[in-house]
Coordinates of C-alpha atoms and ligand atoms in Angstrom, one line a residue:
M1 CA 12.9 41.0 -4.7
P2 CA 12.7 42.1 -8.7
D3 CA 14.4 40.3 -11.4
R4 CA 17.6 42.2 -12.4
S5 CA 17.8 41.2 -16.6
P6 CA 20.2 37.6 -16.8
A7 CA 23.4 38.4 -17.3
S8 CA 24.3 35.4 -18.9
S9 CA 22.5 32.1 -20.8
L10 CA 22.9 28.7 -20.5
H11 CA 21.4 26.0 -23.0
C12 CA 20.8 22.3 -21.9
D13 CA 18.0 19.6 -22.7
L14 CA 16.3 19.2 -19.6
L15 CA 16.4 21.5 -16.4
V16 CA 15.7 20.0 -13.3
I17 CA 14.4 22.5 -10.4
G18 CA 15.0 20.5 -6.9
S19 CA 17.6 18.7 -6.0
G20 CA 15.7 15.6 -3.6
A21 CA 14.6 12.5 -5.3
G22 CA 11.7 13.8 -7.7
G23 CA 14.7 15.8 -9.2
L24 CA 17.5 13.6 -9.2
S25 CA 15.9 10.4 -10.5
A26 CA 14.3 12.5 -14.0
A27 CA 18.2 14.4 -14.0
V28 CA 19.6 10.7 -13.7
T29 CA 17.4 9.2 -16.1
A30 CA 17.4 12.1 -18.8
A31 CA 21.5 12.4 -19.2
H32 CA 21.1 8.4 -19.5
L33 CA 19.0 8.7 -22.3
G34 CA 21.3 11.3 -23.8
L35 CA 20.2 14.4 -22.9
K36 CA 21.7 17.6 -21.4
V37 CA 21.4 17.7 -18.0
I38 CA 21.1 20.8 -15.0
V39 CA 19.7 20.6 -11.7
A40 CA 18.6 24.0 -9.8
E41 CA 19.1 23.9 -6.4
K42 CA 17.9 26.6 -4.0
D43 CA 19.9 25.6 -0.5
P44 CA 23.6 25.6 -0.3
Q45 CA 23.6 22.0 -0.4
Y46 CA 21.7 19.5 -2.3
G47 CA 19.1 16.7 -1.0
G48 CA 15.7 18.2 0.5
T49 CA 13.6 16.3 2.8
T50 CA 15.0 12.8 0.6
A51 CA 18.3 13.4 2.2
W52 CA 16.7 13.6 5.9
S53 CA 14.2 10.3 5.1
G54 CA 14.1 6.6 5.8
G55 CA 14.6 6.0 1.9
W56 CA 11.7 3.7 1.7
M57 CA 10.2 3.7 -1.6
W58 CA 7.2 1.6 -1.6
L59 CA 7.5 -0.1 -5.2
P60 CA 5.1 -3.1 -5.5
R61 CA 6.6 -6.2 -7.8
N62 CA 9.7 -4.6 -7.7
P63 CA 12.8 -6.8 -8.8
L64 CA 14.0 -7.8 -5.4
A65 CA 10.3 -9.0 -4.2
V66 CA 10.6 -11.2 -7.2
E67 CA 14.1 -12.8 -6.4
A68 CA 12.6 -13.7 -3.2
D69 CA 9.7 -15.2 -5.3
I70 CA 6.9 -12.7 -3.6
V71 CA 5.0 -12.4 -7.2
E72 CA 2.1 -10.9 -7.7
P73 CA 0.0 -9.8 -10.8
I74 CA -0.4 -5.6 -10.6
D75 CA -4.2 -5.9 -9.9
E76 CA -3.1 -6.6 -6.4
P77 CA -1.3 -3.5 -5.4
L78 CA -4.1 -2.0 -8.2
N79 CA -7.5 -3.5 -6.3
Y80 CA -5.4 -2.3 -3.1
L81 CA -5.1 1.1 -4.0
R82 CA -8.2 0.9 -5.5
H83 CA -9.7 0.0 -2.0
E84 CA -7.4 2.5 -0.6
L85 CA -8.2 5.6 -2.5
G86 CA -11.6 4.9 -3.1
E87 CA -13.7 8.1 -5.2
R88 CA -10.4 10.1 -5.7
F89 CA -8.7 6.2 -7.6
D90 CA -7.5 7.4 -10.5
E91 CA -6.6 4.3 -12.7
A92 CA -4.2 6.0 -15.5
R93 CA -2.1 7.0 -12.7
A94 CA -1.9 4.2 -10.8
R95 CA -1.8 1.9 -13.7
A96 CA 1.4 4.2 -14.8
F97 CA 3.1 4.0 -12.1
L98 CA 2.6 0.4 -11.0
D99 CA 4.2 -0.9 -14.6
A100 CA 6.9 1.3 -14.5
A101 CA 8.1 0.9 -11.1
P102 CA 9.9 -2.7 -11.7
H103 CA 11.7 -1.1 -15.0
M104 CA 12.9 2.2 -12.8
V105 CA 14.2 -0.2 -10.6
E106 CA 15.8 -2.5 -12.6
F107 CA 17.5 1.0 -14.6
F108 CA 19.0 2.3 -11.1
R109 CA 20.0 -1.0 -10.1
R110 CA 22.0 -1.7 -13.4
K111 CA 23.5 1.6 -15.0
T112 CA 23.8 3.6 -11.6
A113 CA 25.5 3.9 -8.3
L114 CA 22.3 2.8 -6.7
R115 CA 21.9 -0.2 -4.8
F116 CA 18.9 -1.3 -3.2
I117 CA 17.8 -3.3 0.2
D118 CA 14.4 -5.1 0.0
G119 CA 11.6 -4.5 2.2
N120 CA 10.0 -8.1 1.8
A121 CA 8.6 -8.4 5.7
I122 CA 7.3 -4.4 5.7
P123 CA 3.4 -5.1 5.5
D124 CA 1.3 -2.3 4.0
F125 CA 0.0 0.3 6.4
H126 CA -4.0 -0.9 6.7
G127 CA -3.6 -4.9 6.9
R128 CA -7.8 -5.0 7.3
T129 CA -8.5 -3.3 3.1
A130 CA -8.2 -6.4 0.8
H131 CA -5.3 -7.3 -0.9
A132 CA -3.0 -5.3 1.2
S133 CA 0.2 -6.9 1.2
T134 CA 2.2 -8.1 4.6
G135 CA 5.9 -7.6 2.4
G136 CA 7.1 -7.2 -0.6
R137 CA 6.4 -4.1 -2.1
S138 CA 8.8 -1.6 -0.5
L139 CA 12.6 -1.1 -1.1
C140 CA 15.4 1.1 0.6
A141 CA 18.5 2.9 -0.8
A142 CA 21.7 0.3 0.0
P143 CA 24.3 2.4 2.6
F144 CA 26.5 4.2 0.6
D145 CA 29.9 5.2 0.7
G146 CA 30.4 8.9 1.0
R147 CA 34.0 8.7 -0.1
R148 CA 32.7 7.9 -3.9
L149 CA 31.4 11.6 -4.1
G150 CA 34.8 12.9 -3.4
Q151 CA 34.6 16.9 -3.1
R152 CA 31.1 17.5 -4.0
I153 CA 30.3 15.5 -0.6
A154 CA 30.7 18.7 0.8
D155 CA 27.7 19.9 -1.2
L156 CA 25.4 16.7 0.2
K157 CA 22.8 18.1 2.9
P158 CA 23.9 16.1 5.9
P159 CA 20.9 13.9 8.1
L160 CA 18.8 15.9 10.4
A161 CA 21.0 16.0 13.4
E162 CA 18.2 14.9 16.1
T163 CA 17.5 11.8 14.5
T164 CA 21.1 11.1 14.7
L165 CA 23.9 9.9 17.4
W166 CA 26.9 12.7 16.9
G167 CA 26.1 12.9 13.2
M168 CA 25.6 9.5 12.5
G169 CA 22.4 7.9 10.5
I170 CA 21.3 4.5 11.8
A171 CA 19.4 2.6 9.2
S172 CA 16.2 1.1 10.1
G173 CA 15.9 -1.9 10.3
A174 CA 18.6 -4.8 11.8
E175 CA 20.6 -1.6 12.8
L176 CA 18.3 0.0 14.5
R177 CA 17.8 -3.4 16.4
H178 CA 21.2 -3.2 17.3
F179 CA 21.1 0.0 18.9
L180 CA 18.4 -0.5 21.0
N181 CA 19.7 -3.6 22.6
A182 CA 23.5 -2.2 22.5
M183 CA 23.1 -2.4 26.4
R184 CA 21.6 -5.5 26.9
Q185 CA 23.2 -8.2 24.2
P186 CA 27.2 -8.3 23.6
A187 CA 26.6 -8.7 19.8
S188 CA 24.9 -5.7 19.7
F189 CA 27.5 -3.9 21.9
W190 CA 29.7 -5.0 19.8
Y191 CA 28.4 -4.2 16.5
V192 CA 27.3 -0.5 17.8
T193 CA 31.2 0.0 19.3
K194 CA 32.3 -0.7 15.9
R195 CA 30.0 1.7 13.9
V196 CA 30.5 4.4 16.6
L197 CA 34.2 3.9 16.2
A198 CA 34.3 4.2 12.6
H199 CA 32.1 7.4 12.5
W200 CA 34.5 9.0 14.8
K201 CA 37.2 7.9 12.7
D202 CA 35.5 9.5 9.7
L203 CA 34.9 12.9 11.7
L204 CA 38.6 13.5 12.1
M205 CA 39.2 12.5 8.4
Y206 CA 36.5 14.1 6.8
R207 CA 34.2 15.8 9.6
R208 CA 31.5 13.6 8.6
G209 CA 30.2 10.4 8.6
M210 CA 31.2 8.4 5.3
R211 CA 28.4 5.4 5.5
L212 CA 25.2 6.8 4.8
V213 CA 22.4 5.2 5.4
N214 CA 19.0 5.8 4.4
G215 CA 17.6 8.5 2.6
N216 CA 21.0 10.5 2.6
A217 CA 22.4 7.8 1.2
L218 CA 19.4 7.6 -1.7
V219 CA 20.8 11.5 -2.6
A220 CA 23.8 10.9 -2.0
A221 CA 24.2 7.5 -4.6
L222 CA 21.2 9.5 -6.9
S223 CA 24.2 12.5 -6.8
A224 CA 27.1 10.8 -7.5
S225 CA 25.2 9.0 -10.5
A226 CA 24.1 12.3 -11.9
L227 CA 28.0 14.0 -11.7
E228 CA 29.2 10.7 -13.3
A229 CA 26.6 10.9 -16.2
G230 CA 27.3 15.0 -16.6
V231 CA 24.8 16.2 -14.9
Q232 CA 25.2 20.0 -13.8
I233 CA 24.2 20.2 -10.3
R234 CA 24.4 24.0 -9.5
T235 CA 23.6 25.0 -5.1
R236 CA 22.5 28.4 -4.6
S237 CA 20.8 28.9 -7.3
P238 CA 16.9 28.8 -6.5
A239 CA 14.5 29.5 -9.7
R240 CA 12.5 32.1 -9.8
R241 CA 10.7 32.6 -12.8
L242 CA 9.9 30.3 -15.6
L243 CA 10.7 31.4 -19.5
R244 CA 7.7 31.1 -21.8
D245 CA 7.4 30.8 -25.9
G246 CA 3.8 31.0 -26.4
E247 CA 2.2 28.1 -24.0
R248 CA 5.5 26.3 -24.1
V249 CA 7.8 26.4 -21.3
T250 CA 11.5 26.8 -22.3
G251 CA 13.7 27.5 -19.6
A252 CA 13.8 29.1 -16.5
V253 CA 15.7 32.3 -14.6
L254 CA 18.1 31.2 -11.8
H255 CA 19.4 33.6 -9.0
T256 CA 22.8 32.3 -8.8
P257 CA 25.4 33.7 -6.8
D258 CA 27.2 35.5 -9.9
G259 CA 23.7 36.9 -10.4
P260 CA 20.6 35.5 -12.7
V261 CA 21.1 33.2 -15.3
E262 CA 18.7 32.4 -17.9
V263 CA 18.5 28.5 -18.7
L264 CA 17.4 27.4 -21.7
A265 CA 15.8 24.2 -22.2
R266 CA 14.8 22.4 -25.1
G267 CA 13.1 19.4 -23.8
G268 CA 11.1 21.4 -21.3
V269 CA 11.5 22.3 -17.2
L270 CA 10.8 19.8 -14.4
L271 CA 9.5 21.1 -10.9
A272 CA 10.6 19.3 -8.0
C273 CA 11.0 21.6 -5.4
G274 CA 9.6 19.4 -2.2
G275 CA 5.8 20.8 -2.2
F276 CA 5.0 23.5 0.4
P277 CA 5.8 22.1 3.8
H278 CA 6.7 26.1 5.0
D279 CA 4.5 28.3 2.7
D280 CA 2.1 29.5 5.5
G281 CA -0.1 30.9 2.8
R282 CA -0.8 27.8 0.9
K283 CA -0.8 25.9 4.4
A284 CA -3.4 28.2 5.5
A285 CA -5.8 27.6 2.6
L286 CA -5.1 24.0 2.4
L287 CA -5.1 22.6 6.2
P288 CA -8.0 23.2 8.0
H289 CA -6.2 22.3 10.7
A290 CA -3.7 25.1 10.4
P291 CA -5.6 27.9 10.3
T292 CA -2.7 30.9 9.8
G293 CA -0.3 27.9 8.3
K294 CA 1.9 28.3 11.4
E295 CA 0.1 25.6 13.6
H296 CA 1.4 23.0 11.0
H297 CA 5.2 22.1 11.8
S298 CA 6.5 20.3 8.9
A299 CA 9.6 18.2 9.3
A300 CA 10.5 18.8 5.7
S301 CA 12.7 20.7 4.5
R302 CA 12.8 24.6 5.3
G303 CA 13.9 25.6 1.9
N304 CA 10.4 23.7 0.4
T305 CA 8.5 27.1 0.3
G306 CA 5.9 26.3 -2.7
D307 CA 8.5 27.7 -4.9
G308 CA 7.6 25.0 -7.5
L309 CA 3.8 25.2 -7.3
R310 CA 3.9 28.8 -7.9
L311 CA 6.2 28.9 -11.0
G312 CA 4.0 26.1 -12.1
E313 CA 0.5 28.3 -11.6
S314 CA 2.6 30.7 -13.6
A315 CA 2.8 29.0 -16.7
G316 CA -1.3 27.9 -16.4
G317 CA -1.1 24.9 -14.1
H318 CA -3.2 24.1 -11.5
V319 CA -3.2 22.6 -8.1
G320 CA -5.3 19.8 -6.4
T321 CA -7.4 21.5 -3.6
D322 CA -9.5 17.9 -3.2
L323 CA -7.2 15.6 -1.6
L324 CA -8.5 13.7 1.5
Q325 CA -5.2 15.4 3.5
A326 CA -3.3 17.8 1.6
A327 CA -0.1 16.5 3.7
A328 CA 1.5 13.7 4.8
L329 CA 0.7 14.1 8.3
A330 CA 2.8 13.0 11.7
P331 CA 3.2 14.1 15.0
V332 CA 6.1 16.7 15.3
S333 CA 8.0 17.0 18.6
L334 CA 9.7 21.0 18.7
V335 CA 13.7 20.4 19.8
P336 CA 14.8 23.5 21.3
R337 CA 18.4 24.1 19.7
A338 CA 20.7 26.4 21.2
D339 CA 20.6 29.6 18.6
G340 CA 16.7 29.4 20.1
S341 CA 15.6 27.8 17.4
F342 CA 13.1 24.7 17.0
A343 CA 13.7 21.5 15.1
H344 CA 10.9 19.5 14.0
F345 CA 11.2 16.0 15.3
P346 CA 8.9 13.2 13.6
H347 CA 7.6 10.4 15.5
L348 CA 7.8 7.7 13.0
I349 CA 9.4 4.7 15.7
E350 CA 8.6 4.6 19.4
R351 CA 4.9 4.9 19.3
A352 CA 4.4 1.3 18.2
K353 CA 6.6 0.1 21.0
P354 CA 5.6 -1.7 24.0
G355 CA 5.0 0.4 27.0
L356 CA 4.0 3.7 25.5
I357 CA 0.6 5.8 25.0
M358 CA -0.9 9.3 23.9
V359 CA -3.0 11.1 25.3
R360 CA -4.5 14.3 24.7
A361 CA -4.5 17.3 27.6
D362 CA -7.4 15.4 29.2
G363 CA -5.3 12.6 30.0
R364 CA -6.7 10.0 27.8
R365 CA -6.0 8.3 24.7
F366 CA -7.3 8.8 21.5
A367 CA -5.8 6.1 19.3
N368 CA -4.0 2.9 18.3
E369 CA -0.2 4.6 18.7
A370 CA 1.0 2.0 16.8
D371 CA -0.6 3.3 13.5
S372 CA 1.5 5.2 11.0
Y373 CA 2.0 8.4 11.6
H374 CA -0.6 10.0 9.2
D375 CA -3.5 7.9 10.8
V376 CA -2.4 9.0 14.2
M377 CA -2.1 12.5 13.5
Q378 CA -5.5 12.4 11.4
A379 CA -7.5 10.7 14.8
L380 CA -5.7 13.7 16.9
I381 CA -6.5 16.3 14.6
Q382 CA -10.5 15.0 14.3
A383 CA -10.0 14.2 18.4
T384 CA -9.1 17.8 19.0
P385 CA -12.3 20.3 19.4
P386 CA -12.6 23.3 17.1
G387 CA -10.2 26.2 18.6
Q388 CA -8.1 24.3 20.7
P389 CA -4.5 23.9 19.7
V390 CA -3.5 20.6 18.4
Q391 CA -1.3 18.7 20.6
A392 CA -0.9 15.2 22.7
W393 CA 1.8 13.7 24.8
L394 CA 3.7 10.4 24.2
I395 CA 4.1 9.2 28.1
A396 CA 6.2 6.5 29.5
D397 CA 7.5 5.0 32.2
H398 CA 11.8 4.6 32.8
G399 CA 12.5 1.5 31.5
F400 CA 10.6 2.5 28.1
M401 CA 12.6 5.8 27.9
R402 CA 16.0 4.1 28.5
H403 CA 15.2 1.2 26.4
Y404 CA 13.7 3.1 23.4
G405 CA 14.0 6.9 24.2
L406 CA 11.2 9.5 23.3
G407 CA 11.8 11.2 20.1
A408 CA 15.3 13.4 20.5
A409 CA 15.7 12.0 24.2
K410 CA 17.6 9.5 22.9
P411 CA 18.0 5.9 25.0
A412 CA 20.5 4.9 27.5
P413 CA 23.5 5.4 27.9
M414 CA 22.9 8.8 26.4
P415 CA 22.5 11.1 29.1
L416 CA 18.4 12.7 29.9
G417 CA 20.0 15.9 31.5
P418 CA 20.3 18.6 28.3
M419 CA 16.6 17.9 27.6
L420 CA 15.3 17.7 31.0
A421 CA 17.4 21.0 30.7
N422 CA 15.8 22.6 27.6
G423 CA 12.3 21.4 28.6
Y424 CA 11.6 19.1 25.7
L425 CA 11.1 16.5 28.3
Q426 CA 9.0 16.5 31.3
R427 CA 9.3 14.2 34.1
G428 CA 7.7 13.6 37.2
H429 CA 8.0 10.7 39.8
T430 CA 4.2 9.9 39.9
L431 CA 1.9 10.3 37.0
A432 CA 0.1 13.2 39.1
E433 CA 3.3 15.2 39.6
L434 CA 4.0 14.5 35.4
A435 CA 0.8 15.5 34.6
Q436 CA 1.0 18.7 36.4
S437 CA 4.3 19.8 34.9
C438 CA 2.9 19.1 31.3
G439 CA -0.7 20.6 31.7
I440 CA -2.5 17.1 31.4
A441 CA -5.7 16.1 34.0
A442 CA -3.6 14.3 36.4
D443 CA -7.1 11.9 37.4
G444 CA -7.4 11.6 33.5
L445 CA -4.1 10.1 33.2
Q446 CA -3.8 8.0 36.3
A447 CA -7.4 6.3 35.2
T448 CA -5.8 5.8 31.6
V449 CA -2.8 4.4 32.9
Q450 CA -4.6 1.9 35.2
R451 CA -6.9 1.1 32.4
Y452 CA -4.2 0.6 29.8
N453 CA -2.3 -1.6 32.4
T454 CA -4.7 -4.2 33.0
M455 CA -5.2 -4.4 29.0
A456 CA -1.7 -4.5 28.2
R457 CA -1.2 -7.2 30.8
A458 CA -4.1 -9.3 29.1
G459 CA -2.5 -8.5 25.5
K460 CA -5.9 -7.1 24.0
D461 CA -6.2 -3.1 23.9
E462 CA -10.5 -2.7 23.9
D463 CA -10.0 0.4 23.4
F464 CA -8.0 1.3 19.9
A465 CA -7.3 -2.5 18.5
K466 CA -3.2 -1.9 19.2
G467 CA -1.2 -4.5 17.7
E468 CA -4.2 -6.2 15.8
T469 CA -2.6 -5.8 12.3
P470 CA 0.9 -6.5 10.3
Y471 CA 1.6 -3.1 10.3
N472 CA 1.2 -2.7 13.9
R473 CA 3.3 -5.7 14.7
M474 CA 6.4 -5.2 12.3
Q475 CA 6.6 -1.9 14.4
G476 CA 6.1 -3.2 18.0
D477 CA 9.1 -5.2 19.7
A478 CA 7.8 -8.8 20.3
P479 CA 10.9 -10.3 21.5
F480 CA 11.1 -7.4 24.1
A481 CA 7.9 -7.8 24.9
A482 CA 7.6 -11.9 25.1
G483 CA 11.1 -11.5 27.3
R484 CA 8.5 -9.6 30.1
G485 CA 5.6 -12.0 29.1
W486 CA 3.4 -9.6 27.4
S487 CA 1.4 -11.1 24.7
N488 CA 0.8 -8.1 22.3
P489 CA 4.1 -7.1 20.9
C490 CA 3.2 -3.2 21.4
M491 CA 1.6 -3.2 24.9
G492 CA 3.4 -3.2 28.0
P493 CA 2.3 -1.6 31.1
L494 CA 3.9 1.7 32.0
E495 CA 5.0 0.8 35.7
R496 CA 7.8 2.0 37.5
G497 CA 8.4 5.8 37.9
P498 CA 9.8 8.2 36.9
F499 CA 7.6 8.8 34.4
Y500 CA 8.2 11.0 31.1
A501 CA 6.4 13.0 28.4
V502 CA 7.2 14.9 25.3
R503 CA 4.4 17.0 23.8
V504 CA 3.2 16.3 19.9
V505 CA 1.9 19.1 18.0
A506 CA 0.6 18.6 14.1
G507 CA 2.8 18.4 11.4
S508 CA 4.2 16.7 8.2
L509 CA 7.0 14.6 6.7
G510 CA 6.5 17.0 3.3
T511 CA 2.6 17.8 1.6
F512 CA 0.6 15.9 -0.8
A513 CA -1.4 18.3 -2.9
G514 CA 0.5 19.6 -5.5
L515 CA 0.6 20.4 -9.5
R516 CA -2.6 18.4 -11.3
V517 CA -0.3 16.2 -14.0
N518 CA -0.9 13.2 -16.1
A519 CA 0.2 9.6 -16.3
N520 CA 3.4 11.3 -18.1
A521 CA 4.2 13.6 -15.4
Q522 CA 2.8 16.5 -17.6
V523 CA 1.8 19.8 -15.8
L524 CA -2.1 20.1 -16.8
D525 CA -4.0 23.5 -17.8
A526 CA -7.1 24.3 -17.0
V527 CA -9.1 22.3 -19.1
G528 CA -6.6 19.2 -18.4
Q529 CA -4.4 19.7 -21.6
P530 CA -0.5 19.5 -20.9
I531 CA 1.4 22.3 -20.9
P532 CA 4.3 21.7 -23.4
G533 CA 7.7 21.2 -21.9
L534 CA 6.3 21.5 -17.9
Y535 CA 6.5 18.7 -15.6
A536 CA 6.5 18.2 -11.9
G537 CA 7.9 15.6 -9.9
G538 CA 8.5 14.6 -6.3
N539 CA 5.8 16.7 -4.1
D540 CA 5.5 19.7 -6.6
M541 CA 3.0 16.8 -8.4
D542 CA 0.0 15.7 -6.8
S543 CA 0.1 12.6 -5.3
M544 CA -1.3 10.1 -7.1
M545 CA -2.7 8.7 -3.3
A546 CA -5.3 11.5 -3.2
G547 CA -4.6 12.3 0.3
H548 CA -4.3 9.3 1.6
Y549 CA -1.7 6.9 2.9
P550 CA -2.1 3.3 2.2
A551 CA 2.0 2.2 2.7
G552 CA 5.4 3.5 3.9
G553 CA 7.5 5.0 0.9
I554 CA 4.3 5.9 -1.1
T555 CA 6.4 9.5 -2.0
L556 CA 9.6 8.6 -2.2
G557 CA 8.1 5.7 -4.8
P558 CA 6.1 7.6 -7.0
A559 CA 8.9 10.4 -7.2
M560 CA 11.7 7.9 -8.1
T561 CA 9.1 6.0 -11.1
F562 CA 7.8 9.9 -12.0
G563 CA 11.0 11.3 -12.0
W564 CA 11.6 8.2 -14.3
I565 CA 8.9 8.3 -16.3
A566 CA 9.3 11.7 -17.0
A567 CA 12.7 11.8 -18.0
H568 CA 11.1 9.1 -20.8
H569 CA 9.0 11.7 -22.1
A570 CA 11.4 14.7 -22.4
A571 CA 13.9 12.4 -24.1
G572 CA 11.0 11.4 -26.6
Q573 CA 11.8 7.8 -25.8
P574 CA 9.5 5.0 -24.7
F575 CA 10.8 3.2 -21.5
S576 CA 13.3 0.2 -22.3
L577 CA 16.2 -0.9 -20.6
Ligands
FAD601 C1 12.4 12.4 8.7 C2 11.6 12.2 7.5 C3 11.9 10.6 6.9 C4 10.8 10.0 5.8 N1 11.0 8.9 4.9 C5 10.1 8.6 3.8 C6 10.1 7.6 3.8 O1 11.3 6.8 4.2 N2 9.7 7.1 2.6 C7 9.1 8.1 1.7 O2 8.2 7.6 0.4 N3 9.2 9.4 2.4 C8 9.8 9.6 3.4 N4 9.7 11.0 3.9 C9 8.6 12.3 2.9 C10 10.0 12.6 2.0 O3 11.1 12.4 2.2 C11 9.9 13.4 1.2 O4 8.2 13.4 0.8 C12 10.4 13.7 -0.4 O5 11.4 13.4 0.1 C13 10.1 14.5 -1.2 O6 11.1 14.9 -2.2 P1 10.9 15.7 -3.3 O7 12.0 15.8 -4.3 O8 9.3 16.2 -4.0 O9 11.7 16.9 -2.3 P2 12.7 17.6 -1.9 O10 13.6 16.1 -1.0 O11 12.4 17.9 -0.3 O12 13.6 18.7 -2.1 C14 12.8 19.7 -3.0 C15 14.1 20.5 -3.0 O13 14.2 21.7 -3.6 C16 14.8 22.6 -3.8 N5 14.1 23.8 -4.0 C17 12.8 24.6 -2.9 N6 12.6 25.4 -4.3 C18 13.4 25.3 -4.9 C19 13.6 26.7 -6.0 N7 13.0 27.8 -6.4 N8 14.5 26.6 -7.3 C20 15.3 25.3 -6.7 N9 15.7 24.2 -5.7 C21 14.3 24.8 -5.3 C22 14.8 22.2 -1.8 O14 15.4 23.5 -1.5 C23 15.0 21.3 -2.0 O15 16.4 20.7 -1.6 C24 10.4 11.3 5.1 C25 10.0 12.6 5.6 C26 11.0 13.1 6.5 C27 10.9 14.2 7.2

């Protein structure tokens, strides 16, 4: 759409474009440093993918770990990254991140509404890599009372419906365990009953849940802190063009419901539009498994269409093209919705539980299902011959289905009927029948399950070493497995029909390739010089992990930390508390 000339101008010190963690971290910090901040958000509600996320942040040496006596020198996480990233390791950015992260956490927990819960028992993804940790390097946003946002709660993006129960987000860890055990343990049944009743009361009184958890709590706490500090958050206001004075970026034109508005920002502009998960052109260029872009089904927010990258390029910025993977890959299933569209459901939890396998159309496993979503997806892409669709099936028996659920098909007592009727969930009384309804080779599947069941009973995955890393075991279910006499917390036999399957395709949690930046989050030009007045945050910034995925939380941790760093740089103030 051609630009009409802006009818009005606004002035601020920092203009933040995009309202996920990358943008809001910078906005809150800058406001506390005395800057006048405007946040422009394209969608009718703020929060982006962050509001749908698990809210976990990889933040080594954080104060909550230190308080639990998990103390490590900076060289430990630094060397873990060095080993994981290999030749793509950028020491300047890694050090900037690891130095600033503990201060960032301290700032937010002391001076804002954001509180954290620890990840002291959460291991890094790759326990066999030197300097991997078995816990203490991550944090999650603590639950947040949505009523603290007052009227502005209406502008907060709710969690992705398919990942909730009647719109209620379920916190990872102890709360999720209660939900999975609700039909088995009286204490869990009681916990879940109270939680559900409180949620229904909220629905009656406020038409949404008010006990916010995970990424929704992160955005709620950040936005409450931003509003309290005087930040203007303007929804329905996409940035369409950057304003420049010579080389310097001086603001942007927003298309607001009242028409175009010019925002002049003395201290600069931070682009935090969430990368390019829904930009088919850039996906086709950077994701080899998606030749037209459409073959990649990201679970990220639909408004993330690569605007920040294009705006950055218009001012001389460059998008990294040499990452190991340009996206944070994940197996995604397509959930039919009543309006004919499909929700993109990322499979983050159930793959590691005992009693599930993943197979391709030949009926054979291709990976350790309990590895990270990124690693499983990379293995699937690698196992898929050129020209064939990247797809696999999660397979489980009836006991597993009712205990853990499969993706958007929820465990007992939720009914399976709707998910069977809309074709999301496939069911067969025998493995052969299931294979036929999915289009999987029946003999291949039967042979795979027979071999898998033998290995599961012995507790050892001879093919893919499932259950052998601390991360695998943490994602598994040791108490449940032990109760059935299975020694591997990630392996159980698939025995009693009916059997179930859900198809997964290539997808992601977001993108990694972004604008090249320096350790201050300043966008760099073609010769590596910072472009004055231009910063990138969140997934608009080329990932410091260079397309590797060493641990959960490696997008939100750096997003929060580099937002904090960028705000200090824009304010011309060194880090301090
Ligand atoms: C289900 C799920 C779980 C996840 N869990 C985790 C986790 O636990 N830990 C982790 O590290 N990562 C997790 N991720 C990934 C993580 O959520 C994202 O990488 C992260 O939220 C990206 O943050 P961001 O600030 O870059 O973008 P977003 O949070 O997506 O925000 C970008 C915002 O910019 C807006 N925007 C776009 N274009 C414009 C424009 N032109 N003008 C104005 N605004 C614009 C968008 O509408 C959007 O609101 C998860 C992802 C999913 C889908």
